[in-house]
Tab-separated table of C-alpha atoms in Angstrom:
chain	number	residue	atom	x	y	z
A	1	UNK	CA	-30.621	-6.861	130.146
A	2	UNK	CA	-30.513	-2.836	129.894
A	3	UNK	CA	-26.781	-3.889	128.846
A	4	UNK	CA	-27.450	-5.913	125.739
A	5	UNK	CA	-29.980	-3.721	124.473
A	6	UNK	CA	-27.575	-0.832	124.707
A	7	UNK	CA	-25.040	-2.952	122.548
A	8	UNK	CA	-27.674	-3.489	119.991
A	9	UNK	CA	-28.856	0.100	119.482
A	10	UNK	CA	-24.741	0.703	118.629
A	11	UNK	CA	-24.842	-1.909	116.091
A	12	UNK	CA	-27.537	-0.293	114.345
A	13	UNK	CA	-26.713	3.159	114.488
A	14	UNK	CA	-23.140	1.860	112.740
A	15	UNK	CA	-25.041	0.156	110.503
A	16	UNK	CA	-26.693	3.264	109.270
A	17	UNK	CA	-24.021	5.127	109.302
A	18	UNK	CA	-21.861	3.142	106.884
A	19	UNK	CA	-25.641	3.140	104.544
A	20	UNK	CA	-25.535	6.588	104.691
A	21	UNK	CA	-22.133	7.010	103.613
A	22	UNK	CA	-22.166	4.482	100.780
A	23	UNK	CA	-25.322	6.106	99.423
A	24	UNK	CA	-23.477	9.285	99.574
A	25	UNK	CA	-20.631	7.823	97.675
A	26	UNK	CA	-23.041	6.318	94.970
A	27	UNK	CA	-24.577	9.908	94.455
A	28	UNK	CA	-21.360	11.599	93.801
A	29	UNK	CA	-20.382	8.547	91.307
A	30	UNK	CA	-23.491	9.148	89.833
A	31	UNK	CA	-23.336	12.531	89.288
A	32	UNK	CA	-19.649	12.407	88.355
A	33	UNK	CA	-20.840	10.197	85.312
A	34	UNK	CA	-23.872	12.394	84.228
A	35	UNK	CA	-21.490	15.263	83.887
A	36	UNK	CA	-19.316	13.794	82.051
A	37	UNK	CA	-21.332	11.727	79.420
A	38	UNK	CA	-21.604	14.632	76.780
A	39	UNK	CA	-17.660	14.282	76.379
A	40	UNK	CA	-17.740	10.658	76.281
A	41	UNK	CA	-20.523	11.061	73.525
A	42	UNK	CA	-18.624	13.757	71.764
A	43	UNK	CA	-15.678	11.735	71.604
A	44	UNK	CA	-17.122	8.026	70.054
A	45	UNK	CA	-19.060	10.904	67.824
A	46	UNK	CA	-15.604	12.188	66.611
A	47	UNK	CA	-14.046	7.848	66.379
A	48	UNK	CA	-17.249	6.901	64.119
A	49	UNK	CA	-16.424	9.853	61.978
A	50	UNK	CA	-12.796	9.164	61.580
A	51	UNK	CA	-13.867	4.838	60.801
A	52	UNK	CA	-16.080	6.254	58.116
A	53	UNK	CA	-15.085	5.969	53.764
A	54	UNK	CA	-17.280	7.350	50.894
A	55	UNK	CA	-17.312	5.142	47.994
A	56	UNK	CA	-15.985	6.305	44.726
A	57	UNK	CA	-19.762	6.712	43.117
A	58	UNK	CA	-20.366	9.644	46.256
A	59	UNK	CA	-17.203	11.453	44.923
A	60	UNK	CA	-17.908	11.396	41.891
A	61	UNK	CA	-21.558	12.510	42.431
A	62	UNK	CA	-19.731	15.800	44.003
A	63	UNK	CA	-20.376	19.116	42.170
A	64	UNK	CA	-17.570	20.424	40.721
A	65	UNK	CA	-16.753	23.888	39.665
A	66	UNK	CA	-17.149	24.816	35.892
A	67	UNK	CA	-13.734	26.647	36.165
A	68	UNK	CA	-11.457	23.370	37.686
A	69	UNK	CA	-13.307	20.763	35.934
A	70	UNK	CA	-12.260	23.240	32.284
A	71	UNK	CA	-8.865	22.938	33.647
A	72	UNK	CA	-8.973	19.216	34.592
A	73	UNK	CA	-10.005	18.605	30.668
A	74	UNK	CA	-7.001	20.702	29.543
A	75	UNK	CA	-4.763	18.621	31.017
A	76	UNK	CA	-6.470	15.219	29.841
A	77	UNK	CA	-5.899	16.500	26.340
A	78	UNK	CA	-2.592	16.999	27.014
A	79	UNK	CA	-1.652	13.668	27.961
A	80	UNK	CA	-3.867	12.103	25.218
A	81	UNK	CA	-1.771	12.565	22.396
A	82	UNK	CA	-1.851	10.163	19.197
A	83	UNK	CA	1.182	9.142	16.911
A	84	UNK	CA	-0.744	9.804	14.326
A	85	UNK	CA	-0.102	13.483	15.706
A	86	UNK	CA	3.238	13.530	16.468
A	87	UNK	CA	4.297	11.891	13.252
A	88	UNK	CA	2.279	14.990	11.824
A	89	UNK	CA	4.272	17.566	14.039
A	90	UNK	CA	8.032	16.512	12.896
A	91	UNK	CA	6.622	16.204	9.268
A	92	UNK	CA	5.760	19.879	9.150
A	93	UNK	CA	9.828	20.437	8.625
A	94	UNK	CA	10.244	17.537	6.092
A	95	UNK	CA	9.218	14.305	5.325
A	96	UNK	CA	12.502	12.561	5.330
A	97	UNK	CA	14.546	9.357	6.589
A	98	UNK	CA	16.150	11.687	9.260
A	99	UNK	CA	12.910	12.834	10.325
A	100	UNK	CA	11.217	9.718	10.747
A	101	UNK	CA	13.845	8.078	12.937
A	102	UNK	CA	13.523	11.039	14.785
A	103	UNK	CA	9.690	10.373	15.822
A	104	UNK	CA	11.193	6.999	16.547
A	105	UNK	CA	13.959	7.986	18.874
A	106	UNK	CA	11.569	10.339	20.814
A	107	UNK	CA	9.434	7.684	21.807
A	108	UNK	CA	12.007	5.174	22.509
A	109	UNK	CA	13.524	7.644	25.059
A	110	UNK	CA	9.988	8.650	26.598
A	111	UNK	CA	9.215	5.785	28.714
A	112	UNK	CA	11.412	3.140	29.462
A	113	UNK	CA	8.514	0.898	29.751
A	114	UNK	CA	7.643	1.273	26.013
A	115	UNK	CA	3.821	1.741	26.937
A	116	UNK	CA	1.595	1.965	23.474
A	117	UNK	CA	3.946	0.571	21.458
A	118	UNK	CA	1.640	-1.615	19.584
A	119	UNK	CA	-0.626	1.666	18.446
A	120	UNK	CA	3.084	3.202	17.607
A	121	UNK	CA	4.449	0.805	15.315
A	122	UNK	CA	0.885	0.284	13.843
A	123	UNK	CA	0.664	4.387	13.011
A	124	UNK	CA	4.646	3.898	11.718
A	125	UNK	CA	3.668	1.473	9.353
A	126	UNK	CA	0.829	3.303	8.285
A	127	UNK	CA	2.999	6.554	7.644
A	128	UNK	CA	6.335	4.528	6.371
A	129	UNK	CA	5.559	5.841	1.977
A	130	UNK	CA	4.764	9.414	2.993
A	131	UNK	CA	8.467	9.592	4.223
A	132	UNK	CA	9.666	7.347	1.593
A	133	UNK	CA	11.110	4.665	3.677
A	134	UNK	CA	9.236	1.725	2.710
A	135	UNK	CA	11.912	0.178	1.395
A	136	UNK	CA	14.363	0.627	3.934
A	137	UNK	CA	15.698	-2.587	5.445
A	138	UNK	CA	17.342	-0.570	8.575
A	139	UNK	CA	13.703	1.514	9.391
A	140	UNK	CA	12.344	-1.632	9.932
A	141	UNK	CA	14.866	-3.360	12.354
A	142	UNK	CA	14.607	0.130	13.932
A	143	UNK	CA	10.848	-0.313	14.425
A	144	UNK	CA	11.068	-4.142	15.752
A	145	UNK	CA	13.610	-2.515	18.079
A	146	UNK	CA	11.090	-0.409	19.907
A	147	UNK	CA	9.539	-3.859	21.114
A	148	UNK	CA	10.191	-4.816	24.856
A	149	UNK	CA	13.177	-7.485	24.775
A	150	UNK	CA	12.642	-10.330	26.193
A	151	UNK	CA	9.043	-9.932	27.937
A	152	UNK	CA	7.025	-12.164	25.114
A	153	UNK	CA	9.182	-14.806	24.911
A	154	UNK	CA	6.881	-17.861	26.351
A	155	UNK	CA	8.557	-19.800	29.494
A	156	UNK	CA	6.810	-23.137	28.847
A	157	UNK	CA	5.130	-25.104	26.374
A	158	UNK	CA	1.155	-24.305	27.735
A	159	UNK	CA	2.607	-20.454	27.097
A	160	UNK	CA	3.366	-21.244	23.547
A	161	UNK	CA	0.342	-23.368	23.200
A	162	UNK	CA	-1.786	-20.527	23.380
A	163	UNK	CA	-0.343	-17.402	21.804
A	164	UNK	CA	1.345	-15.936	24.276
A	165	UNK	CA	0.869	-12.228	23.990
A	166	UNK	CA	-0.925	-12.393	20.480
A	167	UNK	CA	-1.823	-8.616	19.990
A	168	UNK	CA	1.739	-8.090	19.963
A	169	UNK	CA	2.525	-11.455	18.150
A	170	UNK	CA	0.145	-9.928	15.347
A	171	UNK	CA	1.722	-6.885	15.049
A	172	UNK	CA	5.410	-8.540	14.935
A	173	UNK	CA	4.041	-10.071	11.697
A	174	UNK	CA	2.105	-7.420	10.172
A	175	UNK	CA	5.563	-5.170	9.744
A	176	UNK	CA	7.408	-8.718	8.000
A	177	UNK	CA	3.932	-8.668	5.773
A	178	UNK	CA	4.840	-5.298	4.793
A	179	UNK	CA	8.622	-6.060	4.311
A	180	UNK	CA	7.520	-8.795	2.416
A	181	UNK	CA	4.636	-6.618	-0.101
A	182	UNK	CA	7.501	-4.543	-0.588
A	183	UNK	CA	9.596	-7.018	-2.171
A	184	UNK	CA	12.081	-6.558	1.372
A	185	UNK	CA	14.580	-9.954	2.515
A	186	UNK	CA	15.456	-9.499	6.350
A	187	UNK	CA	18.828	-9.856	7.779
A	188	UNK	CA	20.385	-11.536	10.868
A	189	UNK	CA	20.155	-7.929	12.680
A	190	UNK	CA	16.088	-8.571	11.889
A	191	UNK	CA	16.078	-12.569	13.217
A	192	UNK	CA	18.002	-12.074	16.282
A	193	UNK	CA	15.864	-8.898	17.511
A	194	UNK	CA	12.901	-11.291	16.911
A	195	UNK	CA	14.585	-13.907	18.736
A	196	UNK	CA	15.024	-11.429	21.853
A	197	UNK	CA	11.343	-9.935	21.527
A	198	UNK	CA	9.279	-13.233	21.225
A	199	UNK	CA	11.567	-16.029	21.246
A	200	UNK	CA	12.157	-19.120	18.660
A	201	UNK	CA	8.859	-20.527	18.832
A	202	UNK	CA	6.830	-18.126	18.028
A	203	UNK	CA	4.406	-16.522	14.782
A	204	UNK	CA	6.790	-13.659	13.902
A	205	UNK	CA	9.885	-16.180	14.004
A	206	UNK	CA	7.787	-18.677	11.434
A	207	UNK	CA	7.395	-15.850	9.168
A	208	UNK	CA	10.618	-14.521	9.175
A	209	UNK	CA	11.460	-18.431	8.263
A	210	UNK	CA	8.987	-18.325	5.531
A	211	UNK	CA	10.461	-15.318	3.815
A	212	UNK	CA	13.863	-16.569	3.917
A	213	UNK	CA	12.630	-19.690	2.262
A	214	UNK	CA	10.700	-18.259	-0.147
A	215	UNK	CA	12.520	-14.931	-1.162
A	216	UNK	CA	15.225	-16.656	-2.580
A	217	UNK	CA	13.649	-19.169	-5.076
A	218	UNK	CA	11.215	-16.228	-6.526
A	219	UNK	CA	13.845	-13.518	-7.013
A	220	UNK	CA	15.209	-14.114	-9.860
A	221	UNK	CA	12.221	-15.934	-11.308
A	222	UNK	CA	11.162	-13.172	-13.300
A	223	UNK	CA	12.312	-13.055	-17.357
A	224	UNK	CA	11.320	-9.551	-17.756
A	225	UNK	CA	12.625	-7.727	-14.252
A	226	UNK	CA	11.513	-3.901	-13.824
A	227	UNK	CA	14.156	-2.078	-12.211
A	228	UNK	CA	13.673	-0.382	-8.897
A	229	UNK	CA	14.392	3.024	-10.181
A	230	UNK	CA	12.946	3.694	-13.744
A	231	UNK	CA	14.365	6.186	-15.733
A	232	UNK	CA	13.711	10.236	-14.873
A	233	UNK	CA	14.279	11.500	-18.427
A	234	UNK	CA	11.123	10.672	-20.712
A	235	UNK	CA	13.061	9.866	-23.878
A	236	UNK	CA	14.592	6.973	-21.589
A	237	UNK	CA	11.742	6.013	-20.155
A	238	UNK	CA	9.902	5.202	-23.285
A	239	UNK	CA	12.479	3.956	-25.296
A	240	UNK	CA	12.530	1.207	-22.303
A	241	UNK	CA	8.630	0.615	-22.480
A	242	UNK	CA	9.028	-0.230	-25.876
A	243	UNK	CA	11.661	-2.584	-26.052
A	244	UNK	CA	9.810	-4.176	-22.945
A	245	UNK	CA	6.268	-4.321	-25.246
A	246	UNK	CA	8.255	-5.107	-28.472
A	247	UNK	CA	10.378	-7.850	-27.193
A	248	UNK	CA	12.040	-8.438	-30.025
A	249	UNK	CA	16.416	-8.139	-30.203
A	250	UNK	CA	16.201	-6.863	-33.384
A	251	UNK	CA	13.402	-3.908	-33.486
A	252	UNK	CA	15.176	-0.596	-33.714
A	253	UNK	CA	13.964	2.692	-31.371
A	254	UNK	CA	13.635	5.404	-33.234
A	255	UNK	CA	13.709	9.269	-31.728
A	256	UNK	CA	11.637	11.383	-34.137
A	257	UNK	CA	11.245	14.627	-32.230
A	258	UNK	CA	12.793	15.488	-28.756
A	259	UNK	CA	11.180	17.609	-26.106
A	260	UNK	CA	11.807	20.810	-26.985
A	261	UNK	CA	10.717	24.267	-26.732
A	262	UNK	CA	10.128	26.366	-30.162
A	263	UNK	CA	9.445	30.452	-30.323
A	264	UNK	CA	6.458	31.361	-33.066
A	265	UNK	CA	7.034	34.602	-35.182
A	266	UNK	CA	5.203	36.321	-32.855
A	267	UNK	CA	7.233	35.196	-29.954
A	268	UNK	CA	5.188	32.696	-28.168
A	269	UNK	CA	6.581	29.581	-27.082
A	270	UNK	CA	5.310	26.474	-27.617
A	271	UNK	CA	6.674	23.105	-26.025
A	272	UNK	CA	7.187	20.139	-28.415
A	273	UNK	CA	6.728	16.774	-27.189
A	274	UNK	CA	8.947	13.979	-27.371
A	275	UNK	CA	7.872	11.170	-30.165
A	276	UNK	CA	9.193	7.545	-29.891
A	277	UNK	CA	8.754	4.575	-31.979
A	278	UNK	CA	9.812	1.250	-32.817
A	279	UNK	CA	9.611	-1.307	-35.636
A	280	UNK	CA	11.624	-4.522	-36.124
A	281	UNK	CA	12.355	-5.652	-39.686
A	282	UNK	CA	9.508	-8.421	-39.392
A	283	UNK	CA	6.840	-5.167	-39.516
A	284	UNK	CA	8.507	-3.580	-41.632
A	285	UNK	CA	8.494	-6.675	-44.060
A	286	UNK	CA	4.712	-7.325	-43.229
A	287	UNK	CA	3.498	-3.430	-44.055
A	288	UNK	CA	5.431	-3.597	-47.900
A	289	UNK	CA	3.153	-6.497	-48.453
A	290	UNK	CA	-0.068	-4.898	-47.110
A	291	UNK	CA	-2.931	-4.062	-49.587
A	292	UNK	CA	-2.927	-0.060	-50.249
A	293	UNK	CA	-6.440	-0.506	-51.089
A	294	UNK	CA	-6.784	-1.098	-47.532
A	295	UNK	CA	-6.681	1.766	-44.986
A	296	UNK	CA	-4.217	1.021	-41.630
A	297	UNK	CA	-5.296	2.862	-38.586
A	298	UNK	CA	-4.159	4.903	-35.555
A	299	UNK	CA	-5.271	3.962	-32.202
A	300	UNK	CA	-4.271	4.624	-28.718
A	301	UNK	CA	-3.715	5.409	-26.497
A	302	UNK	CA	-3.376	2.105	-24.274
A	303	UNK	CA	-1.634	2.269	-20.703
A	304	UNK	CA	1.607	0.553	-19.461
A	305	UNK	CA	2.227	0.111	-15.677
A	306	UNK	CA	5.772	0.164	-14.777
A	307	UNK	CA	5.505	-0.415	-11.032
A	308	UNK	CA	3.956	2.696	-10.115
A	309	UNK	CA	4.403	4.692	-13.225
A	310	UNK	CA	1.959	4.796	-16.311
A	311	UNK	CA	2.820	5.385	-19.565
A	312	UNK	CA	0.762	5.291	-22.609
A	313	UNK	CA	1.600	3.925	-26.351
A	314	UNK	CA	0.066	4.123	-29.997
A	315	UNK	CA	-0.188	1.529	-32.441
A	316	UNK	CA	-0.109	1.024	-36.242
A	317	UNK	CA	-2.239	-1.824	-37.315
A	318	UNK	CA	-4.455	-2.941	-39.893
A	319	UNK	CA	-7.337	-4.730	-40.012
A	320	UNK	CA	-7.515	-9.094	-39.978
A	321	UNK	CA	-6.670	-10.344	-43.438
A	322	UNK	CA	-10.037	-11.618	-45.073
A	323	UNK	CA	-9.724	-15.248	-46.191
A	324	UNK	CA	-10.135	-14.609	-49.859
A	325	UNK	CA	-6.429	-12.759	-49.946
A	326	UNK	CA	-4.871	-14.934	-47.445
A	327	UNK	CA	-1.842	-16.536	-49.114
A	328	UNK	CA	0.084	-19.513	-47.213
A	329	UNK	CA	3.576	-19.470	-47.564
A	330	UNK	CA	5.843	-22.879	-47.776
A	331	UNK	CA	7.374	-22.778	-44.825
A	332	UNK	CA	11.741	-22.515	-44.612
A	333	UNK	CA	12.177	-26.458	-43.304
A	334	UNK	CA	15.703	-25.152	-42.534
A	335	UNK	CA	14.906	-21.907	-40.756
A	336	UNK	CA	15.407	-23.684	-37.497
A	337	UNK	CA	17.164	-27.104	-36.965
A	338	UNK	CA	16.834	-27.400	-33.451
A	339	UNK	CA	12.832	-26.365	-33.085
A	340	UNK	CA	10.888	-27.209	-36.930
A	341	UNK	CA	8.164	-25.234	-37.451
A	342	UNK	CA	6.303	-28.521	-38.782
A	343	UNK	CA	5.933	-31.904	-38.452
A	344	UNK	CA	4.938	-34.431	-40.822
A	345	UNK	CA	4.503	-37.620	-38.016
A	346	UNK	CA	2.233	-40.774	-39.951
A	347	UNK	CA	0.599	-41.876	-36.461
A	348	UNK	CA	-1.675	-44.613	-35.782
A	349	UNK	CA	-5.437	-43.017	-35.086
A	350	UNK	CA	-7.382	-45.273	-32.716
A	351	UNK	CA	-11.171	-45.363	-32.874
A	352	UNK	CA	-11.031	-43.159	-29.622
A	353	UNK	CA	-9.197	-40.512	-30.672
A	354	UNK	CA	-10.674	-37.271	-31.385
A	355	UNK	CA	-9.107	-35.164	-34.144
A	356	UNK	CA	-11.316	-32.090	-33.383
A	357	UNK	CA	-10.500	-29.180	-30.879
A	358	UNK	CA	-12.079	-26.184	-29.596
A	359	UNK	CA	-9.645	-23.721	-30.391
A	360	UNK	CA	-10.898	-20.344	-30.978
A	361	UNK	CA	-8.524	-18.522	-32.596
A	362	UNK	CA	-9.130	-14.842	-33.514
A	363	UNK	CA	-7.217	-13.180	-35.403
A	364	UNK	CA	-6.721	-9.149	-34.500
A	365	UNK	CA	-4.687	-8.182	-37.760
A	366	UNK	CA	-0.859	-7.023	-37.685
A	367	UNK	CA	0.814	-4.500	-35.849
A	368	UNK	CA	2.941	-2.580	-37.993
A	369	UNK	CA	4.490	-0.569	-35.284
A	370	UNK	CA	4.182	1.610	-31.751
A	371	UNK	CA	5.375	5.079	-30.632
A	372	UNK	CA	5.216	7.047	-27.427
A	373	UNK	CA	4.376	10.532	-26.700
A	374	UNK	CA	3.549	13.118	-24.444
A	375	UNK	CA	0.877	14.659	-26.251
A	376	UNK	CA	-0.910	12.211	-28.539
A	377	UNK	CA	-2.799	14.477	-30.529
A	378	UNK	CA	-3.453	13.958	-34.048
A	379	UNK	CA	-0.600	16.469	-35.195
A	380	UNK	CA	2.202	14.541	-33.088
A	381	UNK	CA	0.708	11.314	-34.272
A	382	UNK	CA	0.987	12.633	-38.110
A	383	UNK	CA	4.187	13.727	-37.300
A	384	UNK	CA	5.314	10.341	-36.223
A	385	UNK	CA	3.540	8.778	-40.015
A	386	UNK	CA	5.579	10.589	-41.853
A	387	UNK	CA	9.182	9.552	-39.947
A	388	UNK	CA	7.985	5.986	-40.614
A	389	UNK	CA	7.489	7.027	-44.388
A	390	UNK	CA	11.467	7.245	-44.722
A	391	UNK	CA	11.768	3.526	-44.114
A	392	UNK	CA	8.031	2.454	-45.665
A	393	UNK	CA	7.116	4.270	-48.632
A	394	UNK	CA	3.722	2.096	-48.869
A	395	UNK	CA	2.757	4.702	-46.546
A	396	UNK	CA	2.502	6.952	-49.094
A	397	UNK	CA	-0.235	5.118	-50.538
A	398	UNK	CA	-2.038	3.547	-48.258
A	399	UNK	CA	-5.087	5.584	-46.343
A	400	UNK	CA	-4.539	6.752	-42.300
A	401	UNK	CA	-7.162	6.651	-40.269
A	402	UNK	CA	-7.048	7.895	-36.035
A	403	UNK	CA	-8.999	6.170	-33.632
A	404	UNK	CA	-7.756	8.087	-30.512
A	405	UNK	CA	-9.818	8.361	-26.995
A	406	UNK	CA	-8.854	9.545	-23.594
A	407	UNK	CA	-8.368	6.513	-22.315
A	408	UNK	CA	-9.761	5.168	-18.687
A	409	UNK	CA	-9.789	8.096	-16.269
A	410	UNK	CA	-9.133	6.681	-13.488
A	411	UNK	CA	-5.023	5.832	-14.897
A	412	UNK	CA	-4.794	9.884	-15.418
A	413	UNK	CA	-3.121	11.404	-12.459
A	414	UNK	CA	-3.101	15.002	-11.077
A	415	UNK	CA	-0.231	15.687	-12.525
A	416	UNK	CA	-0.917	15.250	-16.487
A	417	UNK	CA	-4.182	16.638	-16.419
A	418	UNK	CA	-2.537	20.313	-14.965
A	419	UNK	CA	0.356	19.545	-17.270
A	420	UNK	CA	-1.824	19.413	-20.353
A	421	UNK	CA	-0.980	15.882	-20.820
A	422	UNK	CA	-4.297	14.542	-21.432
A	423	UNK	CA	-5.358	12.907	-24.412
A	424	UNK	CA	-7.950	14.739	-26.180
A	425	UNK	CA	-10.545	12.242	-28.092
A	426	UNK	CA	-9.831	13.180	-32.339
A	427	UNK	CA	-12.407	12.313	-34.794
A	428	UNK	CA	-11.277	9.638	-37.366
A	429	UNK	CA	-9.900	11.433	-40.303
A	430	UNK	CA	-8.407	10.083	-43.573
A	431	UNK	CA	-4.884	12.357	-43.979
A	432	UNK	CA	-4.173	10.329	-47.631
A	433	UNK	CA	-4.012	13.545	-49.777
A	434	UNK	CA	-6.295	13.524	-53.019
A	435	UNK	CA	-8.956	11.345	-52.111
A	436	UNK	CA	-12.533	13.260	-50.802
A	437	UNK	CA	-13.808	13.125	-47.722
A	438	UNK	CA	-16.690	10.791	-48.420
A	439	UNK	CA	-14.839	8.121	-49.774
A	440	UNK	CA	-13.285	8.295	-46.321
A	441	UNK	CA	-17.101	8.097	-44.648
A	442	UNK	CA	-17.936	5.190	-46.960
A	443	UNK	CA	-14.466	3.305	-45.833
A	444	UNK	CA	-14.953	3.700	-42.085
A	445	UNK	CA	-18.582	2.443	-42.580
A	446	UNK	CA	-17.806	-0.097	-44.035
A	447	UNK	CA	-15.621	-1.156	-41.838
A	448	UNK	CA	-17.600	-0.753	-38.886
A	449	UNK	CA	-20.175	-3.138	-40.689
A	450	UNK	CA	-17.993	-5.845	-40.960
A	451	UNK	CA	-16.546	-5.983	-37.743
A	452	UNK	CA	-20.224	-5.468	-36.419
């Protein structure tokens, strides 16, 4: 009995030994782990703050210094530069051909990607007549060449369906507009770089199609061309205008006075204009038959566009024959075989014909002849009278009056009006010598009655 208790009592005590020992082993885990939980912390503190991104509105909520954010704009500036600009920088030398391909070539070789090229061609266009290549044929295949090749082009039919690309589609056509406002016919060096920059079926290509349709038939369609380049000298010039207002083969240009420069007796120079005119045999014929009674007038002057170019002219006319003095003439039936002046056709009337027509026809009086000058004052004017004397010595007979103005404003340019060019407004005056002055009065009202 005292045996097995003995063996008992062992178990126990082993029992509470290995207790004892585990609970010491639990103690020193335990503290182990307190010690080192401020590290453990500390590190998953440092991995949350590596994990974490701001969001672009926190950045830019970030005060920056005056000093960096001054120096920040600088350089913005810098990169924001418009053509307008740089067309404006190389200009500063001259505004030439050379120059212009040169703005041109610098931003061809900039980037290879051709980035703002619509904005560049558009600003190009825009500055083409203040370098005076408007015209040129080989500026514009120069500007379609700045285009991307082969990037437009649509690679299916939904593509072309919809306008592929069609803020560069729009600008492709709006430089063949211009071409075409300046009176400009492609070549094949302009069709195939629009074949390589947006393809064959495309707006620009239909355009290009149009022109060369359409160019052709209305070239030549005009009876009275204007030359590209009108004459420099101004004796030229209007002897040109005239024969273009005349149009008549057989009026004659006459140079009364050419521009000159004359020294006074008490040496001061004074600059003559030039003085024009024309008359064909026809006026000539009608002014030896005109009333001296009746006074022939003056009046001017009255502008002439020549493309760009205005020129003004004066007139010799009278005023509309009255009915009482009108005399018909018996008409020459072999003046012209192939078109008679008259017709004498006994045609069957039917009760629905209508022999009436409203035809107003008003009758401004004849035109007796023009001249052109640079100074149409009333001195010139008399000046130009009495060279038409020489050939019409009813002249000398018949009362003069001037009706001159200064003509719209708006057709004056810069130019004339520092110049002296301008044409000052002269009272109507009678220069028929030995008649008064309020015969002259009486006339002119008159006159003014009756066409009232």
């Amino acid at each position: 009995m005292k045996c097995s208790r003995c063996l008992l009592q062992l178990q126990c005590v082993s029992l509470v030994g290995r207790s004892a020992r585990s609970a010491a082993r639990c103690g020193a885990l335990l503290q182990t782990a307190s010690s080192s939980q401020p590290s453990v912390l500390h590190n998953a503190q440092h991995q949350v703050l590596r994990l974490f991104h701001t969001s672009p509105a926190c950045a830019k909520s970030e005060h920056i210094p005056a000093e960096f954010d001054h120096e920040n704009n600088k350089k913005r500036d810098k990169s924001l530069i418009t053509h307008d600009d740089l067309f404006e920088r190389v200009a500063q030398e001259a505004r030439t051909k050379a120059t212009f391909n040169k703005v041109v070539d610098v931003f061809t070789k900039r980037d290879i990607r051709r980035r703002g090229h619509v904005e560049f061609i558009y600003a190009a266009l825009k500055k083409m007549p203040e370098f005076g290549v408007e015209r040129d044929l080989a500026v514009y295949n120069k500007l379609l060449d700045v285009f991307p090749k082969e990037v437009f082009v649509p690679r299916n039919f939904i593509q072309r369906m919809f306008n592929h690309y069609p803020r560069q589609q729009e600008c492709g056509v709006q430089l063949l507009e211009q071409m075409e406002n300046y009176g400009i016919m492609p070549n094949v060096t302009t069709k195939v770089l629009l074949v390589q920059i947006f393809g064959e079926k495309s707006h620009p290509m239909r355009k290009y199609q149009r022109i060369m349709y359409w160019f052709p038939k209305f070239k030549h369609i005009n009876p009275f061309p204007v030359p590209q380049q009108l004459p420099e000298d101004p004796v030229d010039l209007a002897r040109f205008s005239l024969r273009r207002i005349a149009n008549d083969l057989d009026a004659k240009v006459t140079i009364y006075q050419l521009p000159c420069t004359d020294v006074t007796e008490s040496g001061q120079e004074i600059k003559l204009p030039h003085i024009v005119g024309i008359q064909s045999p026809d006026q000539m014929e009608l002014l030896a038959k005109h009333n001296p009674s009746r006074p022939v007038f003056v009046e001017g002057p009255f502008p002439l566009w020549l493309r760009r170019t205005c020129v003004y002219y004066y007139v010799l006319r009278a005023d509309p024959t009255p009915p009482e003095e009108k005399v018909e003439e018996p008409y020459d039936p072999e003046r012209c075989l192939d078109y008679p002046l008259q017709l004498d056709l006994d045609l069957d009337r039917d009760l629905g014909d209508d022999e009436s027509f409203d035809v107003e026809d008003l009758d401004e009086g004849p035109v007796f002849g023009m001249c052109m000058t640079s100074q149409g004052d009333q001195a010139n004017l008399n000046q130009w009278i009495s060279g038409l004397q020489q050939n019409n010595p009813v002249l000398g007979r018949v009362p003069t009056l001037f009706r001159l103005d200064t003509g719209p404003r708006e057709l004056q340019g810069p130019a004339d009006v520092e110049s002296g060019h301008t044409h000052r407004p002269e009272p109507e005056t009678q220069t028929q010598e030995g008649q008064p002055e309020e015969e002259s009065e009486e006339e002119e009202l008159r006159r003014s009655q009756r066409m009232k």
